[in-house]
């Protein structure tokens, strides 16, 4: 049965019900088919999405802007550098003002609380386009991409090798909501946030999912259906890059690690990749890799999200 998501924010997968996640994935399938068939579909005609960026982006910016256009609406790129936000106007006032013009706001920023505040003080739906804590749109696209290749999600084992960062956190939430077995494998000191671990385990009890944290990559990829990795130094951590290269040196997804996993394993990366660091060319360009399908599906998933909530 369809769930009415009109007006809802998409800030964390943890805040969505399992039915809402499934509805986003099912709607994505329909919109992707329509697009491939060249069928025009303009449910957001006359509507405008504001896109606030405090960090760089290739995929998120382009896929939201193109997605909004394809849905018949308009997207407005708002660089935080050019907004009064950067000169001290509060998030609350920004939210109150932008809500008078826009029908939805997508924001990519550092502080997760800023996104929560934007949603609390504004009156239009807010979509999280990445914070230091979470990256829900990417993971909804990843769940869709896995389902496309493996037909289902429940029971699949996803081994995430690397930093316990925003991607790890959203994969834990996404896997927990959909009944997956998620193993986060990070070096000591780079494990996921304990509160995210607690909340994802709570969600897991309702779906039969399992969330494990460990530190041995060889052990983690054993029987994995999916191996996932991300950069070792995220946006905002540029100064730690050299130190992180050392801390993560045993956590590269390379041919030797791939040999420890099964033949049908999928390799995933949210991109941008630092080739030669967290993943080798051989693996990211190899037959198991679905990284560009993931990137394409950002478009279709975000169209589904916008069509459902705006
Ligand atoms: N994966 C992702 O969000 O890419 P961008 O940083 O290019 O938007
Ligand atoms: N963890 C990465 C994800 C980029 C899409 C970052 O935050 O930079």
Coordinates of N, CA and C in Angstrom, one line a residue, residues 123-294:
X123 N 9.6 25.4 6.5 CA 8.3 24.7 6.3 C 8.2 23.9 5.1
X124 N 9.3 23.7 4.4 CA 9.3 22.9 3.2 C 10.2 21.7 3.4
X125 N 10.0 20.6 2.7 CA 10.8 19.4 2.9 C 12.3 19.6 2.7
X126 N 13.1 19.0 3.5 CA 14.6 19.2 3.4 C 15.2 17.8 3.1
X127 N 16.1 17.8 2.2 CA 16.8 16.6 1.8 C 18.3 16.8 2.2
X128 N 18.8 15.8 2.9 CA 20.3 15.8 3.3 C 21.1 15.3 2.1
X129 N 21.9 16.2 1.5 CA 22.8 15.9 0.4 C 24.2 15.5 0.9
X130 N 24.4 15.2 2.1 CA 25.6 14.8 2.8 C 26.0 15.8 3.9
X131 N 26.2 15.2 5.1 CA 26.8 15.9 6.2 C 28.0 15.1 6.7
X132 N 28.7 15.6 7.7 CA 29.8 14.9 8.2 C 29.4 13.5 8.8
X133 N 28.1 13.5 9.2 CA 27.5 12.3 9.9 C 26.9 11.3 8.9
X134 N 26.2 11.7 7.9 CA 25.4 10.8 7.1 C 25.3 11.2 5.6
X135 N 25.0 10.2 4.8 CA 24.8 10.5 3.3 C 23.7 9.6 2.8
X136 N 22.4 9.9 3.2 CA 21.3 9.0 2.9 C 21.0 8.9 1.5
X137 N 21.1 9.9 0.7 CA 20.7 9.8 -0.8 C 21.6 8.8 -1.5
X138 N 22.9 8.8 -1.1 CA 23.8 7.9 -1.7 C 23.5 6.5 -1.3
X139 N 23.1 6.2 -0.1 CA 22.9 4.9 0.3 C 21.5 4.4 -0.2
X140 N 20.5 5.3 -0.3 CA 19.3 4.8 -1.0 C 19.6 4.4 -2.4
X141 N 20.4 5.1 -3.1 CA 20.8 4.8 -4.4 C 21.6 3.4 -4.4
X142 N 22.4 3.2 -3.4 CA 23.2 2.0 -3.3 C 22.3 0.8 -3.1
X143 N 21.3 1.0 -2.2 CA 20.3 -0.1 -2.0 C 19.6 -0.5 -3.3
X144 N 19.2 0.6 -4.0 CA 18.5 0.3 -5.3 C 19.5 -0.4 -6.3
X145 N 20.7 0.0 -6.3 CA 21.7 -0.6 -7.2 C 22.0 -2.1 -6.8
X146 N 22.0 -2.4 -5.5 CA 22.2 -3.8 -5.1 C 21.0 -4.6 -5.5
X147 N 19.8 -4.0 -5.3 CA 18.6 -4.8 -5.6 C 18.5 -5.0 -7.1
X148 N 18.9 -4.1 -7.9 CA 18.9 -4.3 -9.4 C 19.8 -5.5 -9.8
X149 N 20.9 -5.6 -9.1 CA 21.9 -6.7 -9.4 C 21.6 -8.0 -8.8
X150 N 21.1 -8.0 -7.5 CA 20.9 -9.2 -6.7 C 19.4 -9.5 -6.5
X151 N 18.5 -8.7 -7.0 CA 17.1 -8.9 -6.9 C 16.5 -8.7 -5.5
X152 N 17.3 -8.8 -4.5 CA 16.7 -8.5 -3.1 C 17.8 -8.0 -2.3
X153 N 17.5 -7.6 -1.0 CA 18.4 -7.1 -0.1 C 18.6 -7.9 1.1
X154 N 17.4 -8.5 1.6 CA 17.4 -9.2 2.8 C 18.4 -10.3 2.9
X155 N 19.2 -10.4 3.9 CA 20.1 -11.5 4.1 C 21.5 -11.3 3.4
X156 N 21.6 -10.3 2.5 CA 22.9 -10.1 1.8 C 23.9 -9.6 2.8
X157 N 25.2 -10.0 2.6 CA 26.2 -9.5 3.4 C 27.0 -8.4 2.7
X158 N 27.0 -7.2 3.3 CA 27.8 -6.1 2.8 C 29.0 -5.8 3.7
X159 N 30.2 -5.9 3.2 CA 31.4 -5.6 4.0 C 31.9 -4.3 3.6
X160 N 31.9 -3.4 4.5 CA 32.4 -2.0 4.2 C 33.8 -2.0 4.8
X161 N 34.8 -1.7 4.0 CA 36.2 -1.6 4.4 C 36.7 -0.2 4.4
X162 N 37.0 0.3 5.6 CA 37.6 1.7 5.6 C 37.1 2.5 6.8
X163 N 37.0 3.8 6.5 CA 36.7 4.8 7.6 C 35.3 4.7 8.1
X164 N 35.1 4.7 9.4 CA 33.7 4.7 10.0 C 33.1 6.0 9.9
X165 N 32.9 6.5 8.6 CA 32.5 7.9 8.3 C 31.0 8.0 8.0
X166 N 30.6 9.1 7.3 CA 29.2 9.3 6.9 C 28.7 8.2 6.0
X167 N 29.5 7.6 5.2 CA 29.1 6.5 4.3 C 28.8 5.3 5.1
X168 N 29.8 5.0 6.0 CA 29.6 3.8 6.9 C 28.3 3.9 7.7
X169 N 28.1 5.1 8.2 CA 26.9 5.3 9.1 C 25.6 5.1 8.3
X170 N 25.5 5.7 7.1 CA 24.3 5.5 6.3 C 24.1 4.1 5.8
X171 N 25.2 3.4 5.5 CA 25.1 2.0 5.1 C 24.6 1.2 6.3
X172 N 25.0 1.5 7.5 CA 24.5 0.8 8.7 C 23.0 1.0 8.8
X173 N 22.6 2.3 8.7 CA 21.1 2.6 8.8 C 20.3 1.9 7.6
X174 N 20.9 2.0 6.4 CA 20.2 1.4 5.2 C 20.1 -0.1 5.3
X175 N 21.2 -0.7 5.7 CA 21.2 -2.2 5.8 C 20.3 -2.6 6.9
X176 N 20.3 -1.9 8.1 CA 19.5 -2.3 9.2 C 18.0 -2.2 8.8
X177 N 17.6 -1.2 8.0 CA 16.2 -1.0 7.7 C 15.7 -2.1 6.7
X178 N 16.7 -2.7 6.0 CA 16.3 -3.6 4.9 C 16.7 -5.1 5.1
X179 N 17.1 -5.4 6.3 CA 17.4 -6.8 6.7 C 18.7 -7.3 6.2
X180 N 19.7 -6.4 6.0 CA 21.0 -6.9 5.5 C 21.9 -7.2 6.6
X181 N 23.0 -7.9 6.3 CA 24.1 -8.1 7.3 C 25.2 -7.1 6.9
X182 N 25.4 -6.1 7.7 CA 26.5 -5.1 7.4 C 27.6 -5.3 8.4
X183 N 28.8 -5.5 7.8 CA 30.0 -5.5 8.6 C 30.9 -4.3 8.3
X184 N 31.2 -3.5 9.3 CA 32.0 -2.3 9.1 C 33.4 -2.7 9.6
X185 N 34.3 -2.6 8.7 CA 35.7 -3.1 9.1 C 36.6 -1.9 9.0
X186 N 37.0 -1.4 10.2 CA 37.8 -0.1 10.2 C 39.0 -0.4 11.1
X187 N 40.1 0.4 10.9 CA 41.3 0.3 11.8 C 40.9 0.9 13.2
X188 N 41.6 0.5 14.2 CA 41.3 1.0 15.5 C 41.4 2.5 15.6
X189 N 40.4 3.1 16.2 CA 40.4 4.6 16.2 C 39.5 5.2 15.2
X190 N 39.1 4.4 14.2 CA 38.3 4.9 13.1 C 36.9 4.2 12.9
X191 N 36.5 3.6 14.0 CA 35.2 2.9 14.0 C 34.1 3.9 13.9
X192 N 32.9 3.4 13.5 CA 31.7 4.3 13.4 C 31.3 4.9 14.8
X193 N 30.5 5.9 14.7 CA 30.0 6.6 15.9 C 29.2 5.6 16.8
X194 N 29.4 5.5 18.0 CA 28.7 4.5 18.9 C 27.2 4.7 18.9
X195 N 26.7 5.9 18.8 CA 25.3 6.2 18.8 C 24.7 5.7 17.5
X196 N 25.4 5.8 16.4 CA 24.8 5.3 15.1 C 24.8 3.8 15.2
X197 N 25.8 3.2 15.8 CA 25.8 1.7 16.0 C 24.7 1.3 16.8
X198 N 24.4 2.0 17.9 CA 23.3 1.6 18.8 C 22.0 1.7 18.0
X199 N 21.7 2.8 17.3 CA 20.5 3.0 16.7 C 20.3 2.0 15.5
X200 N 21.4 1.7 14.8 CA 21.2 0.8 13.7 C 20.9 -0.6 14.2
X201 N 21.5 -0.9 15.3 CA 21.3 -2.3 15.9 C 19.8 -2.4 16.4
X202 N 19.3 -1.2 16.9 CA 17.9 -1.2 17.3 C 17.0 -1.5 16.1
X203 N 17.3 -0.8 15.0 CA 16.5 -1.0 13.8 C 16.6 -2.4 13.3
X204 N 17.8 -3.0 13.4 CA 18.1 -4.3 13.0 C 17.3 -5.4 13.7
X205 N 17.0 -5.1 14.9 CA 16.2 -6.1 15.7 C 14.8 -6.3 15.1
X206 N 14.3 -5.2 14.3 CA 13.0 -5.3 13.7 C 12.9 -5.9 12.4
X207 N 14.1 -6.1 11.7 CA 14.1 -6.5 10.3 C 14.9 -7.8 10.2
X208 N 15.6 -8.3 11.2 CA 16.4 -9.5 11.1 C 17.8 -9.1 10.5
X209 N 18.1 -7.8 10.5 CA 19.4 -7.4 10.0 C 20.5 -7.7 11.1
X210 N 21.8 -7.6 10.7 CA 22.8 -7.7 11.7 C 23.9 -6.6 11.4
X211 N 24.4 -5.9 12.4 CA 25.4 -4.9 12.2 C 26.6 -5.3 13.1
X212 N 27.7 -5.5 12.4 CA 28.9 -5.9 13.1 C 30.0 -4.9 12.9
X213 N 30.9 -4.7 13.9 CA 32.0 -3.8 13.7 C 33.2 -4.7 14.0
X214 N 34.2 -4.7 13.0 CA 35.4 -5.4 13.3 C 36.6 -4.8 12.6
X215 N 37.8 -5.5 12.6 CA 38.9 -4.8 12.1 C 39.8 -5.6 11.2
X216 N 39.4 -6.8 10.8 CA 40.2 -7.7 9.9 C 39.5 -7.7 8.5
X217 N 40.1 -7.1 7.5 CA 39.5 -7.0 6.2 C 39.3 -8.4 5.6
X218 N 40.3 -9.3 5.8 CA 40.1 -10.7 5.2 C 38.9 -11.4 5.8
X219 N 38.8 -11.3 7.1 CA 37.7 -11.9 7.8 C 36.3 -11.2 7.3
X220 N 36.4 -9.9 7.2 CA 35.2 -9.2 6.8 C 34.6 -9.5 5.4
X221 N 35.5 -9.8 4.5 CA 35.0 -10.0 3.1 C 34.6 -11.5 2.8
X222 N 34.9 -12.3 3.8 CA 34.6 -13.7 3.6 C 33.1 -13.9 3.4
X223 N 32.6 -14.5 2.4 CA 31.2 -14.7 2.1 C 30.4 -13.4 1.8
X224 N 31.1 -12.4 1.6 CA 30.4 -11.1 1.3 C 29.8 -11.1 0.0
X225 N 28.6 -10.5 -0.1 CA 27.9 -10.3 -1.4 C 28.4 -9.0 -2.0
X226 N 28.7 -8.1 -1.1 CA 29.1 -6.7 -1.6 C 30.3 -6.3 -0.8
X227 N 31.3 -5.7 -1.5 CA 32.4 -5.1 -0.8 C 32.3 -3.6 -1.1
X228 N 32.3 -2.7 -0.1 CA 32.1 -1.3 -0.2 C 33.3 -0.6 0.3
X229 N 33.7 0.5 -0.3 CA 34.7 1.3 0.3 C 34.5 2.8 0.0
X230 N 35.2 3.6 0.7 CA 35.1 5.1 0.5 C 36.5 5.7 0.8
X231 N 36.6 6.9 0.5 CA 37.9 7.6 0.7 C 38.3 7.5 2.2
X232 N 39.6 7.6 2.4 CA 40.2 7.5 3.8 C 40.1 8.9 4.5
X233 N 40.2 9.9 3.7 CA 40.0 11.3 4.2 C 38.9 12.0 3.6
X234 N 37.8 12.2 4.3 CA 36.6 12.8 3.8 C 36.8 14.3 3.6
X235 N 35.8 15.0 3.0 CA 35.8 16.4 2.8 C 35.9 17.1 4.2
X236 N 36.8 18.0 4.4 CA 37.0 18.6 5.7 C 38.2 18.0 6.5
X237 N 38.7 16.8 6.0 CA 39.8 16.1 6.7 C 41.1 16.2 5.9
X238 N 41.2 17.1 5.0 CA 42.3 17.2 4.1 C 43.6 17.2 4.8
X239 N 43.7 17.9 5.9 CA 44.9 18.0 6.7 C 45.4 16.7 7.3
X240 N 44.4 15.8 7.5 CA 44.8 14.5 8.1 C 45.2 13.5 7.0
X241 N 45.1 13.9 5.8 CA 45.3 12.9 4.7 C 46.6 12.0 4.8
X242 N 47.7 12.7 5.0 CA 49.0 11.9 5.1 C 49.0 10.9 6.2
X243 N 48.5 11.4 7.4 CA 48.4 10.5 8.5 C 47.5 9.3 8.3
X244 N 46.4 9.6 7.7 CA 45.3 8.6 7.4 C 45.9 7.5 6.4
X245 N 46.7 8.0 5.4 CA 47.3 7.0 4.5 C 48.0 5.9 5.2
X246 N 48.7 6.3 6.3 CA 49.4 5.3 7.1 C 48.4 4.4 7.9
X247 N 47.5 5.1 8.5 CA 46.5 4.3 9.4 C 45.7 3.3 8.6
X248 N 45.4 3.6 7.3 CA 44.5 2.7 6.6 C 45.2 1.8 5.6
X249 N 46.6 1.8 5.6 CA 47.3 1.1 4.6 C 47.0 -0.4 4.4
X250 N 46.5 -1.0 5.5 CA 46.1 -2.5 5.4 C 44.6 -2.6 4.9
X251 N 44.0 -1.5 4.6 CA 42.5 -1.6 4.3 C 42.2 -1.2 2.9
X252 N 43.2 -1.5 2.0 CA 42.9 -1.2 0.6 C 42.1 -2.3 -0.1
X253 N 41.1 -2.0 -0.9 CA 40.4 -3.0 -1.6 C 41.2 -3.2 -2.9
X254 N 41.9 -4.3 -3.0 CA 42.8 -4.7 -4.1 C 42.5 -6.1 -4.5
X255 N 43.3 -6.6 -5.6 CA 43.0 -7.9 -6.1 C 43.2 -9.0 -5.0
X256 N 44.2 -8.8 -4.2 CA 44.5 -9.8 -3.1 C 43.3 -9.9 -2.2
X257 N 42.7 -8.8 -1.8 CA 41.5 -8.9 -0.9 C 40.3 -9.5 -1.7
X258 N 40.2 -9.1 -3.0 CA 39.1 -9.7 -3.8 C 39.1 -11.2 -3.8
X259 N 40.3 -11.7 -3.8 CA 40.5 -13.2 -3.9 C 39.9 -13.9 -2.6
X260 N 39.8 -13.2 -1.6 CA 39.3 -13.8 -0.3 C 37.7 -13.8 -0.3
X261 N 37.1 -13.0 -1.3 CA 35.7 -13.0 -1.3 C 35.2 -13.9 -2.4
X262 N 33.8 -14.1 -2.5 CA 33.3 -15.0 -3.5 C 33.3 -14.5 -4.9
X263 N 33.0 -15.3 -5.9 CA 33.1 -14.9 -7.3 C 32.1 -13.8 -7.7
X264 N 30.9 -13.9 -7.1 CA 29.8 -13.0 -7.5 C 29.8 -11.7 -6.7
X265 N 30.8 -11.5 -6.0 CA 30.8 -10.3 -5.1 C 30.8 -9.0 -6.0
X266 N 30.0 -8.0 -5.5 CA 29.9 -6.7 -6.2 C 30.8 -5.8 -5.4
X267 N 31.5 -4.9 -6.2 CA 32.3 -3.9 -5.6 C 31.7 -2.5 -5.7
X268 N 31.6 -1.8 -4.6 CA 30.9 -0.5 -4.6 C 31.7 0.6 -4.0
X269 N 31.5 1.8 -4.5 CA 32.2 3.0 -4.0 C 31.3 4.2 -4.3
X270 N 31.1 5.1 -3.3 CA 30.2 6.2 -3.6 C 30.8 7.2 -4.5
X271 N 32.1 7.2 -4.7 CA 32.8 8.2 -5.5 C 32.7 9.6 -4.9
X272 N 33.7 10.4 -5.0 CA 34.9 10.3 -5.8 C 35.9 9.3 -5.2
X273 N 36.6 8.5 -6.0 CA 37.6 7.6 -5.5 C 39.0 8.2 -5.5
X274 N 39.7 7.8 -4.6 CA 41.2 8.1 -4.6 C 41.9 6.8 -5.0
X275 N 41.9 6.7 -6.4 CA 42.5 5.4 -6.9 C 43.9 5.2 -6.4
X276 N 44.2 4.0 -6.1 CA 45.6 3.7 -5.6 C 45.7 3.9 -4.0
X277 N 44.6 4.5 -3.4 CA 44.6 4.5 -2.0 C 43.6 3.5 -1.5
X278 N 42.3 3.8 -1.3 CA 41.3 2.9 -0.8 C 41.0 1.8 -1.8
X279 N 41.2 2.0 -3.1 CA 40.8 1.0 -4.1 C 41.8 1.1 -5.2
X280 N 42.1 -0.1 -5.8 CA 43.1 -0.1 -7.0 C 42.3 0.1 -8.3
X281 N 43.0 0.6 -9.3 CA 42.4 0.7 -10.7 C 41.8 -0.7 -11.1
X282 N 42.6 -1.7 -10.9 CA 42.2 -3.0 -11.3 C 40.8 -3.4 -10.7
X283 N 40.6 -3.1 -9.5 CA 39.3 -3.5 -8.9 C 38.2 -2.5 -9.3
X284 N 38.5 -1.2 -9.3 CA 37.4 -0.3 -9.6 C 37.0 -0.4 -11.1
X285 N 37.9 -0.7 -11.9 CA 37.6 -0.9 -13.3 C 37.3 -2.3 -13.7
X286 N 37.3 -3.2 -12.7 CA 37.2 -4.6 -13.0 C 35.7 -5.1 -13.1
X287 N 35.5 -6.3 -13.4 CA 34.2 -6.9 -13.7 C 33.2 -6.8 -12.6
X288 N 33.7 -6.8 -11.3 CA 32.8 -6.8 -10.2 C 32.3 -5.4 -9.8
X289 N 32.9 -4.4 -10.4 CA 32.6 -3.0 -10.0 C 31.3 -2.5 -10.6
X290 N 30.4 -1.9 -9.7 CA 29.2 -1.3 -10.2 C 29.2 0.2 -9.9
X291 N 30.3 0.8 -9.7 CA 30.4 2.1 -9.2 C 29.7 3.2 -10.1
X292 N 29.7 3.0 -11.4 CA 29.0 4.0 -12.2 C 27.5 3.7 -12.3
X293 N 27.1 2.5 -12.1 CA 25.7 2.3 -11.9 C 25.1 3.0 -10.7
X294 N 25.9 2.9 -9.6 CA 25.5 3.6 -8.4 C 25.4 5.0 -8.7

